mmCIF file of C-alpha atoms and ligand atoms in Angstrom:
data_model
loop_
_atom_site.group_PDB
_atom_site.id
_atom_site.type_symbol
_atom_site.label_atom_id
_atom_site.label_comp_id
_atom_site.label_asym_id
_atom_site.label_seq_id
_atom_site.Cartn_x
_atom_site.Cartn_y
_atom_site.Cartn_z
ATOM 1 C CA MET A 1 -87.393 201.880 86.569
ATOM 2 C CA ARG A 2 -87.805 205.540 85.519
ATOM 3 C CA ALA A 3 -91.059 207.070 86.650
ATOM 4 C CA ALA A 4 -92.626 210.501 87.045
ATOM 5 C CA LEU A 5 -93.194 211.064 90.747
ATOM 6 C CA CYS A 6 -95.492 213.501 92.515
ATOM 7 C CA ARG A 7 -94.003 213.867 96.004
ATOM 8 C CA ALA A 8 -96.361 216.663 97.119
ATOM 9 C CA TYR A 9 -99.548 218.193 95.666
ATOM 10 C CA GLY A 10 -98.823 221.214 93.497
ATOM 11 C CA PRO A 11 -98.438 222.524 89.951
ATOM 12 C CA PRO A 12 -97.108 220.324 87.115
ATOM 13 C CA GLU A 13 -93.530 221.361 87.995
ATOM 14 C CA SER A 14 -93.847 219.378 91.222
ATOM 15 C CA VAL A 15 -93.628 216.189 89.149
ATOM 16 C CA ASN A 16 -90.089 214.924 88.471
ATOM 17 C CA VAL A 17 -88.642 211.764 86.933
ATOM 18 C CA GLU A 18 -86.831 209.499 89.407
ATOM 19 C CA GLN A 19 -85.535 205.920 89.629
ATOM 20 C CA ILE A 20 -87.958 203.893 91.766
ATOM 21 C CA ASP A 21 -88.740 200.224 92.331
ATOM 22 C CA PRO A 22 -91.294 198.756 89.918
ATOM 23 C CA PRO A 23 -94.728 198.362 91.549
ATOM 24 C CA PRO A 24 -95.608 194.901 92.924
ATOM 25 C CA LEU A 25 -98.003 192.700 90.963
ATOM 26 C CA GLY A 26 -101.236 191.669 92.694
ATOM 27 C CA PRO A 27 -104.023 189.206 91.860
ATOM 28 C CA GLY A 28 -105.945 190.047 88.690
ATOM 29 C CA GLU A 29 -103.205 192.409 87.510
ATOM 30 C CA VAL A 30 -100.679 192.532 84.689
ATOM 31 C CA ARG A 31 -97.421 194.410 84.332
ATOM 32 C CA VAL A 32 -97.255 196.553 81.192
ATOM 33 C CA ARG A 33 -94.043 197.911 79.702
ATOM 34 C CA VAL A 34 -95.385 201.323 78.795
ATOM 35 C CA GLY A 35 -94.859 202.414 75.208
ATOM 36 C CA THR A 36 -96.942 205.577 75.274
ATOM 37 C CA ALA A 37 -98.986 207.264 77.991
ATOM 38 C CA ALA A 38 -101.633 209.882 77.211
ATOM 39 C CA VAL A 39 -102.067 212.960 79.388
ATOM 40 C CA ASN A 40 -105.565 213.814 80.592
ATOM 41 C CA PHE A 41 -107.049 216.760 82.438
ATOM 42 C CA PRO A 42 -107.744 214.731 85.630
ATOM 43 C CA ASP A 43 -103.988 213.935 85.840
ATOM 44 C CA VAL A 44 -103.370 217.655 86.361
ATOM 45 C CA LEU A 45 -106.059 217.807 89.054
ATOM 46 C CA LEU A 46 -104.718 214.680 90.810
ATOM 47 C CA VAL A 47 -101.240 216.239 90.958
ATOM 48 C CA ALA A 48 -102.751 219.471 92.298
ATOM 49 C CA GLY A 49 -104.749 217.507 94.900
ATOM 50 C CA THR A 50 -107.981 219.069 93.637
ATOM 51 C CA TYR A 51 -109.533 216.063 91.885
ATOM 52 C CA GLN A 52 -112.713 214.491 93.248
ATOM 53 C CA ILE A 53 -110.617 211.468 94.245
ATOM 54 C CA LYS A 54 -107.405 212.048 96.202
ATOM 55 C CA VAL A 55 -104.271 209.906 95.954
ATOM 56 C CA ALA A 56 -101.805 210.488 98.774
ATOM 57 C CA PRO A 57 -98.271 211.483 97.612
ATOM 58 C CA PRO A 58 -95.852 210.091 96.734
ATOM 59 C CA PHE A 59 -97.502 208.609 93.655
ATOM 60 C CA VAL A 60 -96.828 208.119 89.955
ATOM 61 C CA PRO A 61 -99.445 210.049 87.968
ATOM 62 C CA GLY A 62 -100.805 208.948 84.596
ATOM 63 C CA SER A 63 -104.166 207.386 83.855
ATOM 64 C CA GLU A 64 -103.986 206.173 80.265
ATOM 65 C CA LEU A 65 -101.421 203.974 78.537
ATOM 66 C CA ALA A 66 -100.584 201.451 75.861
ATOM 67 C CA GLY A 67 -97.746 198.951 75.865
ATOM 68 C CA GLU A 68 -96.707 195.320 76.062
ATOM 69 C CA VAL A 69 -97.734 192.819 78.725
ATOM 70 C CA VAL A 70 -94.504 191.575 80.343
ATOM 71 C CA GLU A 71 -95.939 189.733 83.382
ATOM 72 C CA ALA A 72 -99.369 188.455 84.395
ATOM 73 C CA ALA A 73 -100.699 187.290 87.769
ATOM 74 C CA ALA A 74 -101.422 183.574 87.998
ATOM 75 C CA ASP A 75 -105.198 184.157 87.999
ATOM 76 C CA VAL A 76 -105.213 186.232 84.797
ATOM 77 C CA ASP A 77 -106.289 184.227 81.764
ATOM 78 C CA SER A 78 -107.690 187.017 79.548
ATOM 79 C CA LEU A 79 -104.275 188.425 78.563
ATOM 80 C CA ALA A 80 -100.934 186.859 77.644
ATOM 81 C CA ILE A 81 -97.337 187.997 77.840
ATOM 82 C CA GLY A 82 -96.285 189.751 74.642
ATOM 83 C CA GLN A 83 -99.728 191.128 73.812
ATOM 84 C CA HIS A 84 -100.046 194.846 73.214
ATOM 85 C CA VAL A 85 -102.793 196.393 75.304
ATOM 86 C CA PHE A 86 -104.276 199.785 76.093
ATOM 87 C CA GLY A 87 -106.443 201.065 78.874
ATOM 88 C CA SER A 88 -106.737 203.258 81.904
ATOM 89 C CA ALA A 89 -106.136 203.345 85.632
ATOM 90 C CA LEU A 90 -106.359 206.111 88.213
ATOM 91 C CA VAL A 91 -102.571 206.607 88.415
ATOM 92 C CA GLY A 92 -99.290 204.875 87.512
ATOM 93 C CA ALA A 93 -99.008 205.298 83.733
ATOM 94 C CA PHE A 94 -96.163 207.862 83.572
ATOM 95 C CA ALA A 95 -93.498 205.211 84.150
ATOM 96 C CA GLU A 96 -91.526 202.579 82.281
ATOM 97 C CA GLU A 97 -93.704 199.899 83.869
ATOM 98 C CA ALA A 98 -97.260 200.078 85.167
ATOM 99 C CA VAL A 99 -99.341 197.481 86.992
ATOM 100 C CA VAL A 100 -102.944 197.529 85.808
ATOM 101 C CA ARG A 101 -106.028 195.365 86.397
ATOM 102 C CA ALA A 102 -106.412 192.989 83.455
ATOM 103 C CA THR A 103 -110.098 193.905 83.231
ATOM 104 C CA SER A 104 -109.151 197.547 82.574
ATOM 105 C CA LEU A 105 -107.134 196.651 79.487
ATOM 106 C CA THR A 106 -108.084 195.901 75.886
ATOM 107 C CA VAL A 107 -105.890 194.202 73.285
ATOM 108 C CA VAL A 108 -104.690 196.730 70.677
ATOM 109 C CA PRO A 109 -106.325 195.788 67.344
ATOM 110 C CA PRO A 110 -103.937 194.477 64.651
ATOM 111 C CA GLY A 111 -102.366 197.228 62.581
ATOM 112 C CA VAL A 112 -102.933 199.898 65.236
ATOM 113 C CA GLU A 113 -99.846 201.465 66.873
ATOM 114 C CA ASP A 114 -99.546 201.629 70.670
ATOM 115 C CA ARG A 115 -99.286 205.396 70.355
ATOM 116 C CA VAL A 116 -102.627 205.648 68.584
ATOM 117 C CA ALA A 117 -104.275 203.270 71.047
ATOM 118 C CA ALA A 118 -102.968 205.173 74.083
ATOM 119 C CA ALA A 119 -104.351 208.468 72.807
ATOM 120 C CA PHE A 120 -107.620 206.923 71.690
ATOM 121 C CA GLY A 121 -109.034 205.323 74.809
ATOM 122 C CA VAL A 122 -110.592 207.764 77.267
ATOM 123 C CA ALA A 123 -111.512 210.543 74.839
ATOM 124 C CA HIS A 124 -113.072 208.418 72.119
ATOM 125 C CA ARG A 125 -114.789 206.044 74.532
ATOM 126 C CA THR A 126 -116.297 208.984 76.391
ATOM 127 C CA ALA A 127 -117.419 210.734 73.218
ATOM 128 C CA TYR A 128 -118.856 207.575 71.635
ATOM 129 C CA ASN A 129 -120.883 206.515 74.664
ATOM 130 C CA VAL A 130 -122.144 210.080 75.076
ATOM 131 C CA LEU A 131 -123.241 210.352 71.446
ATOM 132 C CA ARG A 132 -124.712 206.849 71.047
ATOM 133 C CA SER A 133 -126.292 206.119 74.411
ATOM 134 C CA VAL A 134 -126.878 209.426 76.186
ATOM 135 C CA ALA A 135 -127.567 211.919 73.379
ATOM 136 C CA ARG A 136 -128.996 209.208 71.078
ATOM 137 C CA LEU A 137 -127.503 211.075 68.122
ATOM 138 C CA GLN A 138 -129.159 210.286 64.789
ATOM 139 C CA ALA A 139 -127.902 210.740 61.228
ATOM 140 C CA GLY A 140 -128.978 214.177 60.051
ATOM 141 C CA ASP A 141 -128.908 215.716 63.554
ATOM 142 C CA GLU A 142 -127.344 219.092 64.218
ATOM 143 C CA LEU A 143 -124.587 218.562 66.818
ATOM 144 C CA VAL A 144 -122.817 221.352 68.716
ATOM 145 C CA VAL A 145 -119.526 220.406 70.418
ATOM 146 C CA LEU A 146 -117.905 222.693 73.004
ATOM 147 C CA GLY A 147 -114.174 222.347 73.746
ATOM 148 C CA ALA A 148 -113.883 221.040 70.204
ATOM 149 C CA GLY A 149 -110.098 221.285 70.154
ATOM 150 C CA GLY A 150 -109.667 219.157 73.300
ATOM 151 C CA GLY A 151 -109.468 215.377 73.607
ATOM 152 C CA VAL A 152 -113.136 214.618 74.283
ATOM 153 C CA GLY A 153 -114.425 217.473 72.110
ATOM 154 C CA LEU A 154 -112.353 216.575 69.060
ATOM 155 C CA ALA A 155 -113.347 212.918 69.409
ATOM 156 C CA ALA A 156 -117.008 214.009 69.585
ATOM 157 C CA VAL A 157 -116.542 216.080 66.406
ATOM 158 C CA GLN A 158 -115.009 213.164 64.536
ATOM 159 C CA LEU A 159 -117.456 210.531 65.785
ATOM 160 C CA GLY A 160 -120.474 212.832 65.361
ATOM 161 C CA ALA A 161 -119.573 213.375 61.717
ATOM 162 C CA ILE A 162 -119.070 209.616 61.204
ATOM 163 C CA LEU A 163 -122.509 208.987 62.745
ATOM 164 C CA GLY A 164 -123.998 211.326 60.139
ATOM 165 C CA ALA A 165 -124.541 214.519 62.132
ATOM 166 C CA THR A 166 -123.797 218.036 60.918
ATOM 167 C CA VAL A 167 -121.220 219.232 63.426
ATOM 168 C CA THR A 168 -120.672 222.779 64.696
ATOM 169 C CA ALA A 169 -117.348 222.968 66.545
ATOM 170 C CA VAL A 170 -116.868 225.601 69.258
ATOM 171 C CA ALA A 171 -113.316 226.313 70.429
ATOM 172 C CA SER A 172 -111.023 229.131 71.484
ATOM 173 C CA SER A 173 -108.479 229.411 68.676
ATOM 174 C CA PRO A 174 -108.157 229.142 64.890
ATOM 175 C CA ASP A 175 -105.680 226.243 65.085
ATOM 176 C CA LYS A 176 -108.078 224.165 67.206
ATOM 177 C CA LEU A 177 -110.924 224.952 64.813
ATOM 178 C CA ASP A 178 -108.798 224.037 61.765
ATOM 179 C CA VAL A 179 -108.216 220.575 63.203
ATOM 180 C CA ALA A 180 -111.919 220.245 64.056
ATOM 181 C CA ARG A 181 -112.775 221.026 60.433
ATOM 182 C CA GLN A 182 -110.234 218.437 59.231
ATOM 183 C CA LEU A 183 -111.927 215.842 61.433
ATOM 184 C CA GLY A 184 -115.416 216.529 60.131
ATOM 185 C CA ALA A 185 -116.870 219.756 61.517
ATOM 186 C CA SER A 186 -118.995 221.614 58.974
ATOM 187 C CA ARG A 187 -118.990 224.861 60.943
ATOM 188 C CA ALA A 188 -116.491 226.397 63.342
ATOM 189 C CA VAL A 189 -117.171 229.045 65.977
ATOM 190 C CA ASP A 190 -114.369 230.839 67.829
ATOM 191 C CA HIS A 191 -116.069 231.761 71.109
ATOM 192 C CA ARG A 192 -113.328 234.271 71.934
ATOM 193 C CA LYS A 193 -114.148 236.307 68.824
ATOM 194 C CA VAL A 194 -117.975 236.215 68.639
ATOM 195 C CA ASP A 195 -121.008 236.152 70.899
ATOM 196 C CA LEU A 196 -121.654 232.410 71.177
ATOM 197 C CA ARG A 197 -125.434 232.712 71.554
ATOM 198 C CA GLU A 198 -125.772 234.855 68.431
ATOM 199 C CA ALA A 199 -123.274 232.807 66.432
ATOM 200 C CA LEU A 200 -125.098 229.530 67.135
ATOM 201 C CA ARG A 201 -128.504 231.099 66.407
ATOM 202 C CA ASP A 202 -127.198 232.379 63.060
ATOM 203 C CA ALA A 203 -125.448 229.098 62.210
ATOM 204 C CA ILE A 204 -128.269 226.678 63.068
ATOM 205 C CA ALA A 205 -131.567 228.307 62.173
ATOM 206 C CA GLU A 206 -133.761 225.377 63.308
ATOM 207 C CA GLY A 207 -131.809 224.905 66.526
ATOM 208 C CA ALA A 208 -129.409 222.128 67.500
ATOM 209 C CA ASP A 209 -130.529 218.584 68.300
ATOM 210 C CA VAL A 210 -127.607 217.822 70.609
ATOM 211 C CA VAL A 211 -124.983 219.775 72.575
ATOM 212 C CA VAL A 212 -121.937 217.975 74.026
ATOM 213 C CA ASP A 213 -120.284 220.050 76.781
ATOM 214 C CA PRO A 214 -116.935 218.991 78.315
ATOM 215 C CA VAL A 215 -116.078 222.609 79.276
ATOM 216 C CA GLY A 216 -118.829 224.157 81.436
ATOM 217 C CA GLY A 217 -118.404 227.736 82.656
ATOM 218 C CA LYS A 218 -119.915 230.566 80.717
ATOM 219 C CA LEU A 219 -120.211 228.621 77.451
ATOM 220 C CA SER A 220 -122.863 226.220 78.726
ATOM 221 C CA GLU A 221 -125.881 228.539 78.883
ATOM 222 C CA PRO A 222 -125.571 229.987 75.358
ATOM 223 C CA ALA A 223 -125.032 226.460 74.050
ATOM 224 C CA LEU A 224 -128.148 225.217 75.892
ATOM 225 C CA ARG A 225 -130.096 228.117 74.377
ATOM 226 C CA SER A 226 -129.069 226.945 70.892
ATOM 227 C CA LEU A 227 -131.146 223.738 71.234
ATOM 228 C CA ARG A 228 -134.392 223.252 69.342
ATOM 229 C CA PHE A 229 -137.516 222.147 71.221
ATOM 230 C CA GLY A 230 -136.851 218.632 72.535
ATOM 231 C CA GLY A 231 -133.076 218.840 72.046
ATOM 232 C CA ARG A 232 -130.540 217.115 74.342
ATOM 233 C CA PHE A 233 -127.725 218.771 76.304
ATOM 234 C CA VAL A 234 -125.067 216.424 77.701
ATOM 235 C CA THR A 235 -122.781 217.693 80.471
ATOM 236 C CA VAL A 236 -119.502 215.725 80.405
ATOM 237 C CA GLY A 237 -116.949 217.800 82.308
ATOM 238 C CA TYR A 238 -115.847 221.224 83.543
ATOM 239 C CA ALA A 239 -112.459 221.888 81.963
ATOM 240 C CA SER A 240 -113.087 225.632 82.406
ATOM 241 C CA GLY A 241 -112.866 225.058 86.155
ATOM 242 C CA GLU A 242 -116.378 226.418 86.638
ATOM 243 C CA ILE A 243 -119.551 224.395 87.158
ATOM 244 C CA PRO A 244 -122.266 226.382 85.373
ATOM 245 C CA ARG A 245 -125.617 227.283 86.928
ATOM 246 C CA VAL A 246 -128.325 227.295 84.296
ATOM 247 C CA PRO A 247 -131.785 228.845 84.859
ATOM 248 C CA LEU A 248 -134.256 225.924 84.920
ATOM 249 C CA ASN A 249 -136.889 227.970 83.118
ATOM 250 C CA LEU A 250 -134.782 227.530 79.958
ATOM 251 C CA VAL A 251 -135.275 223.779 80.248
ATOM 252 C CA LEU A 252 -139.028 224.262 80.703
ATOM 253 C CA LEU A 253 -139.479 226.847 77.956
ATOM 254 C CA LYS A 254 -137.476 224.908 75.395
ATOM 255 C CA GLY A 255 -138.687 221.453 76.437
ATOM 256 C CA VAL A 256 -135.117 220.178 76.365
ATOM 257 C CA GLN A 257 -133.393 217.350 78.229
ATOM 258 C CA VAL A 258 -130.271 218.000 80.291
ATOM 259 C CA LEU A 259 -128.334 214.757 80.700
ATOM 260 C CA GLY A 260 -125.118 213.780 82.464
ATOM 261 C CA PHE A 261 -122.418 211.276 81.650
ATOM 262 C CA GLN A 262 -119.851 209.812 84.018
ATOM 263 C CA PHE A 263 -117.846 206.899 82.628
ATOM 264 C CA ALA A 264 -117.581 204.842 85.820
ATOM 265 C CA ASP A 265 -121.310 205.083 86.529
ATOM 266 C CA PHE A 266 -122.218 204.311 82.937
ATOM 267 C CA ALA A 267 -120.024 201.192 83.075
ATOM 268 C CA ARG A 268 -121.641 200.162 86.360
ATOM 269 C CA TYR A 269 -125.295 200.751 85.488
ATOM 270 C CA ARG A 270 -125.353 200.110 81.738
ATOM 271 C CA PRO A 271 -122.728 197.387 81.125
ATOM 272 C CA ASP A 272 -124.535 195.849 78.144
ATOM 273 C CA GLU A 273 -124.842 199.178 76.378
ATOM 274 C CA LEU A 274 -121.163 199.895 77.109
ATOM 275 C CA ALA A 275 -120.133 196.513 75.664
ATOM 276 C CA GLY A 276 -122.140 197.121 72.481
ATOM 277 C CA ASN A 277 -120.639 200.577 72.006
ATOM 278 C CA GLU A 278 -117.150 199.222 72.723
ATOM 279 C CA GLY A 279 -117.534 196.633 69.945
ATOM 280 C CA GLU A 280 -118.618 199.307 67.452
ATOM 281 C CA LEU A 281 -115.801 201.639 68.498
ATOM 282 C CA MET A 282 -113.092 198.960 68.279
ATOM 283 C CA ALA A 283 -114.280 198.133 64.748
ATOM 284 C CA LEU A 284 -113.964 201.828 63.840
ATOM 285 C CA LEU A 285 -110.455 201.971 65.384
ATOM 286 C CA ALA A 286 -109.335 198.802 63.568
ATOM 287 C CA SER A 287 -110.655 200.182 60.273
ATOM 288 C CA HIS A 288 -108.623 203.382 60.825
ATOM 289 C CA LYS A 289 -111.822 205.386 60.242
ATOM 290 C CA VAL A 290 -111.377 207.027 63.612
ATOM 291 C CA PHE A 291 -108.084 208.002 65.191
ATOM 292 C CA PRO A 292 -106.947 210.467 67.810
ATOM 293 C CA HIS A 293 -105.351 213.724 66.775
ATOM 294 C CA ILE A 294 -102.017 213.827 68.629
ATOM 295 C CA GLY A 295 -101.291 217.530 68.928
ATOM 296 C CA ALA A 296 -98.086 217.248 70.970
ATOM 297 C CA ALA A 297 -95.666 214.527 72.079
ATOM 298 C CA PHE A 298 -93.230 214.740 74.983
ATOM 299 C CA SER A 299 -90.605 212.437 76.505
ATOM 300 C CA LEU A 300 -91.103 211.091 80.038
ATOM 301 C CA GLU A 301 -88.553 213.674 81.281
ATOM 302 C CA GLN A 302 -90.770 216.451 79.865
ATOM 303 C CA VAL A 303 -93.790 215.345 81.885
ATOM 304 C CA ALA A 304 -94.244 218.727 83.613
ATOM 305 C CA GLY A 305 -94.490 220.489 80.261
ATOM 306 C CA ALA A 306 -97.065 217.989 79.050
ATOM 307 C CA LEU A 307 -99.187 218.425 82.195
ATOM 308 C CA SER A 308 -98.923 222.235 81.901
ATOM 309 C CA MET A 309 -100.112 222.189 78.310
ATOM 310 C CA VAL A 310 -103.173 220.111 79.186
ATOM 311 C CA GLY A 311 -103.863 222.063 82.377
ATOM 312 C CA ALA A 312 -103.854 225.378 80.528
ATOM 313 C CA GLY A 313 -106.224 224.109 77.823
ATOM 314 C CA ARG A 314 -103.513 224.649 75.173
ATOM 315 C CA ALA A 315 -103.572 221.068 73.898
ATOM 316 C CA VAL A 316 -104.992 220.447 70.443
ATOM 317 C CA GLY A 317 -106.472 216.959 70.583
ATOM 318 C CA LYS A 318 -104.344 214.612 72.672
ATOM 319 C CA VAL A 319 -100.981 215.097 74.371
ATOM 320 C CA VAL A 320 -98.810 211.983 74.753
ATOM 321 C CA LEU A 321 -95.674 210.942 76.604
ATOM 322 C CA ASP A 322 -93.484 208.630 74.557
ATOM 323 C CA VAL A 323 -92.060 206.506 77.350
ATOM 324 C CA GLY A 324 -90.569 203.440 75.686
ATOM 325 C CA VAL A 325 -88.676 202.710 72.508
ATOM 326 C CA ASP A 326 -91.700 200.817 71.126
ATOM 327 C CA ALA A 327 -93.637 204.074 71.085
ATOM 328 C CA LEU A 328 -91.109 205.678 68.782
ATOM 329 C CA SER A 329 -90.862 202.842 66.280
HETATM 330 N N1 NAP B 401 -117.594 212.403 82.411
HETATM 331 C C1 NAP B 401 -116.607 211.602 82.038
HETATM 332 O O1 NAP B 401 -116.690 210.385 82.127
HETATM 333 C C2 NAP B 401 -115.370 212.229 81.471
HETATM 334 C C3 NAP B 401 -114.489 211.485 80.699
HETATM 335 C C4 NAP B 401 -113.373 212.103 80.156
HETATM 336 C C5 NAP B 401 -113.136 213.458 80.431
HETATM 337 N N2 NAP B 401 -114.005 214.140 81.219
HETATM 338 C C6 NAP B 401 -113.807 215.565 81.517
HETATM 339 O O2 NAP B 401 -114.078 216.304 80.354
HETATM 340 C C7 NAP B 401 -113.299 217.478 80.375
HETATM 341 C C8 NAP B 401 -112.548 217.606 79.067
HETATM 342 O O3 NAP B 401 -111.623 216.541 78.966
HETATM 343 P P1 NAP B 401 -110.590 216.543 77.749
HETATM 344 O O4 NAP B 401 -109.824 215.289 77.860
HETATM 345 O O5 NAP B 401 -111.269 216.860 76.483
HETATM 346 O O6 NAP B 401 -109.659 217.777 78.158
HETATM 347 P P2 NAP B 401 -108.720 218.634 77.234
HETATM 348 O O7 NAP B 401 -108.198 217.833 76.110
HETATM 349 O O8 NAP B 401 -107.762 219.299 78.133
HETATM 350 O O9 NAP B 401 -109.714 219.735 76.600
HETATM 351 C C9 NAP B 401 -110.460 220.596 77.403
HETATM 352 C C10 NAP B 401 -110.963 221.777 76.591
HETATM 353 O O10 NAP B 401 -111.673 222.630 77.487
HETATM 354 C C11 NAP B 401 -111.510 223.975 77.106
HETATM 355 N N3 NAP B 401 -111.179 224.865 78.228
HETATM 356 C C12 NAP B 401 -111.800 226.027 78.494
HETATM 357 N N4 NAP B 401 -111.295 226.628 79.557
HETATM 358 C C13 NAP B 401 -110.298 225.842 79.980
HETATM 359 C C14 NAP B 401 -109.385 225.964 81.058
HETATM 360 N N5 NAP B 401 -109.419 226.998 81.911
HETATM 361 N N6 NAP B 401 -108.484 224.994 81.212
HETATM 362 C C15 NAP B 401 -108.448 223.938 80.400
HETATM 363 N N7 NAP B 401 -109.306 223.768 79.336
HETATM 364 C C16 NAP B 401 -110.221 224.720 79.145
HETATM 365 C C17 NAP B 401 -110.430 224.017 76.041
HETATM 366 O O11 NAP B 401 -111.119 224.231 74.830
HETATM 367 P P3 NAP B 401 -111.224 225.691 74.209
HETATM 368 O O12 NAP B 401 -109.897 226.344 74.455
HETATM 369 O O13 NAP B 401 -111.464 225.473 72.814
HETATM 370 O O14 NAP B 401 -112.350 226.338 74.939
HETATM 371 C C18 NAP B 401 -109.846 222.618 76.020
HETATM 372 O O15 NAP B 401 -109.524 222.207 74.707
HETATM 373 C C19 NAP B 401 -112.400 217.403 81.603
HETATM 374 O O16 NAP B 401 -112.984 218.168 82.629
HETATM 375 C C20 NAP B 401 -112.419 215.938 81.936
HETATM 376 O O17 NAP B 401 -112.180 215.727 83.313
HETATM 377 C C21 NAP B 401 -115.110 213.563 81.732
#
């Protein structure tokens, strides 16, 4: 099969497409003929060897996919051959075939394309669980979203608006902010053009109820300062490459809560809450009320370009690799 292979840690250009043997199928696993794979920031870090988890080269990167089940281990009874599924794994998705644990896959709702499902999973699941269960967002809340042109940020904009919040999108370019407005943001702040602290103070006179931060770095403190008394700040990721240090007296003076979200831990410690949110989110996906914004699509051979775009923060919404013919139909 054709697969993108990382033979040594390095920049995106160190990933090349080669012919390799399909991976073996183990207990509890299914083989998926990949239609579309989505590219995520951790894929770039895994290839660079700088992610919190290391995978020894050679390996096939790619952590999010949708496609058709073509083989299932004898002990798998939750999925059947021919079903279209989407889900995530640590690596393996940037290939014509991927072997994934059946429990990590969800059947694509009727009427939803593989391409949409592939781009939907990680970003929307992260954003929805953050908003519903960590931030406890309520209708009428003022929500500030950093990195609003990225996968998680844009999903948080869209879902926040659907949950009834007034959304202020913060991003680094007019094109990202245009898309954020299209997906429900009422206000847009270009942090490269204005002082973020002043802009948020002017925009939200009473202070924000919730900040969602997948970026970190120097944006986090001004965003934290924009909260009203009792507001909630959720740290989700550090796409800027910098883990911010925030003076704790701000937390004391403003009486705010600083909360963290990590998908794997949330799934482990709050499985019932996750299942409830998943049901709500799948209903929204099936109703076409929420959908990922696919800002760029590449072929499998163009994998290095796709990783570069995500790694440089140039992606608007999601970047996908159209691997199979099904993805293009
Ligand atoms: N905690 C969890 O469970 C969880 C789940 C999913 C993702 N994450 C993490 O959340 C973060 C965002 O994920 P994502 O999928 O939204 O990523 P993404 O689509 O690549 O978006 C990241 C955004 O961060 C901003 N950014 C600022 N400086 C950047 C830089 N130097 N390089 C790249 N981006 C930069 C960019 O927005 P502007 O240009 O507008 O500033 C960009 O749109 C990542 O760190 C990811 O690992 C965490």
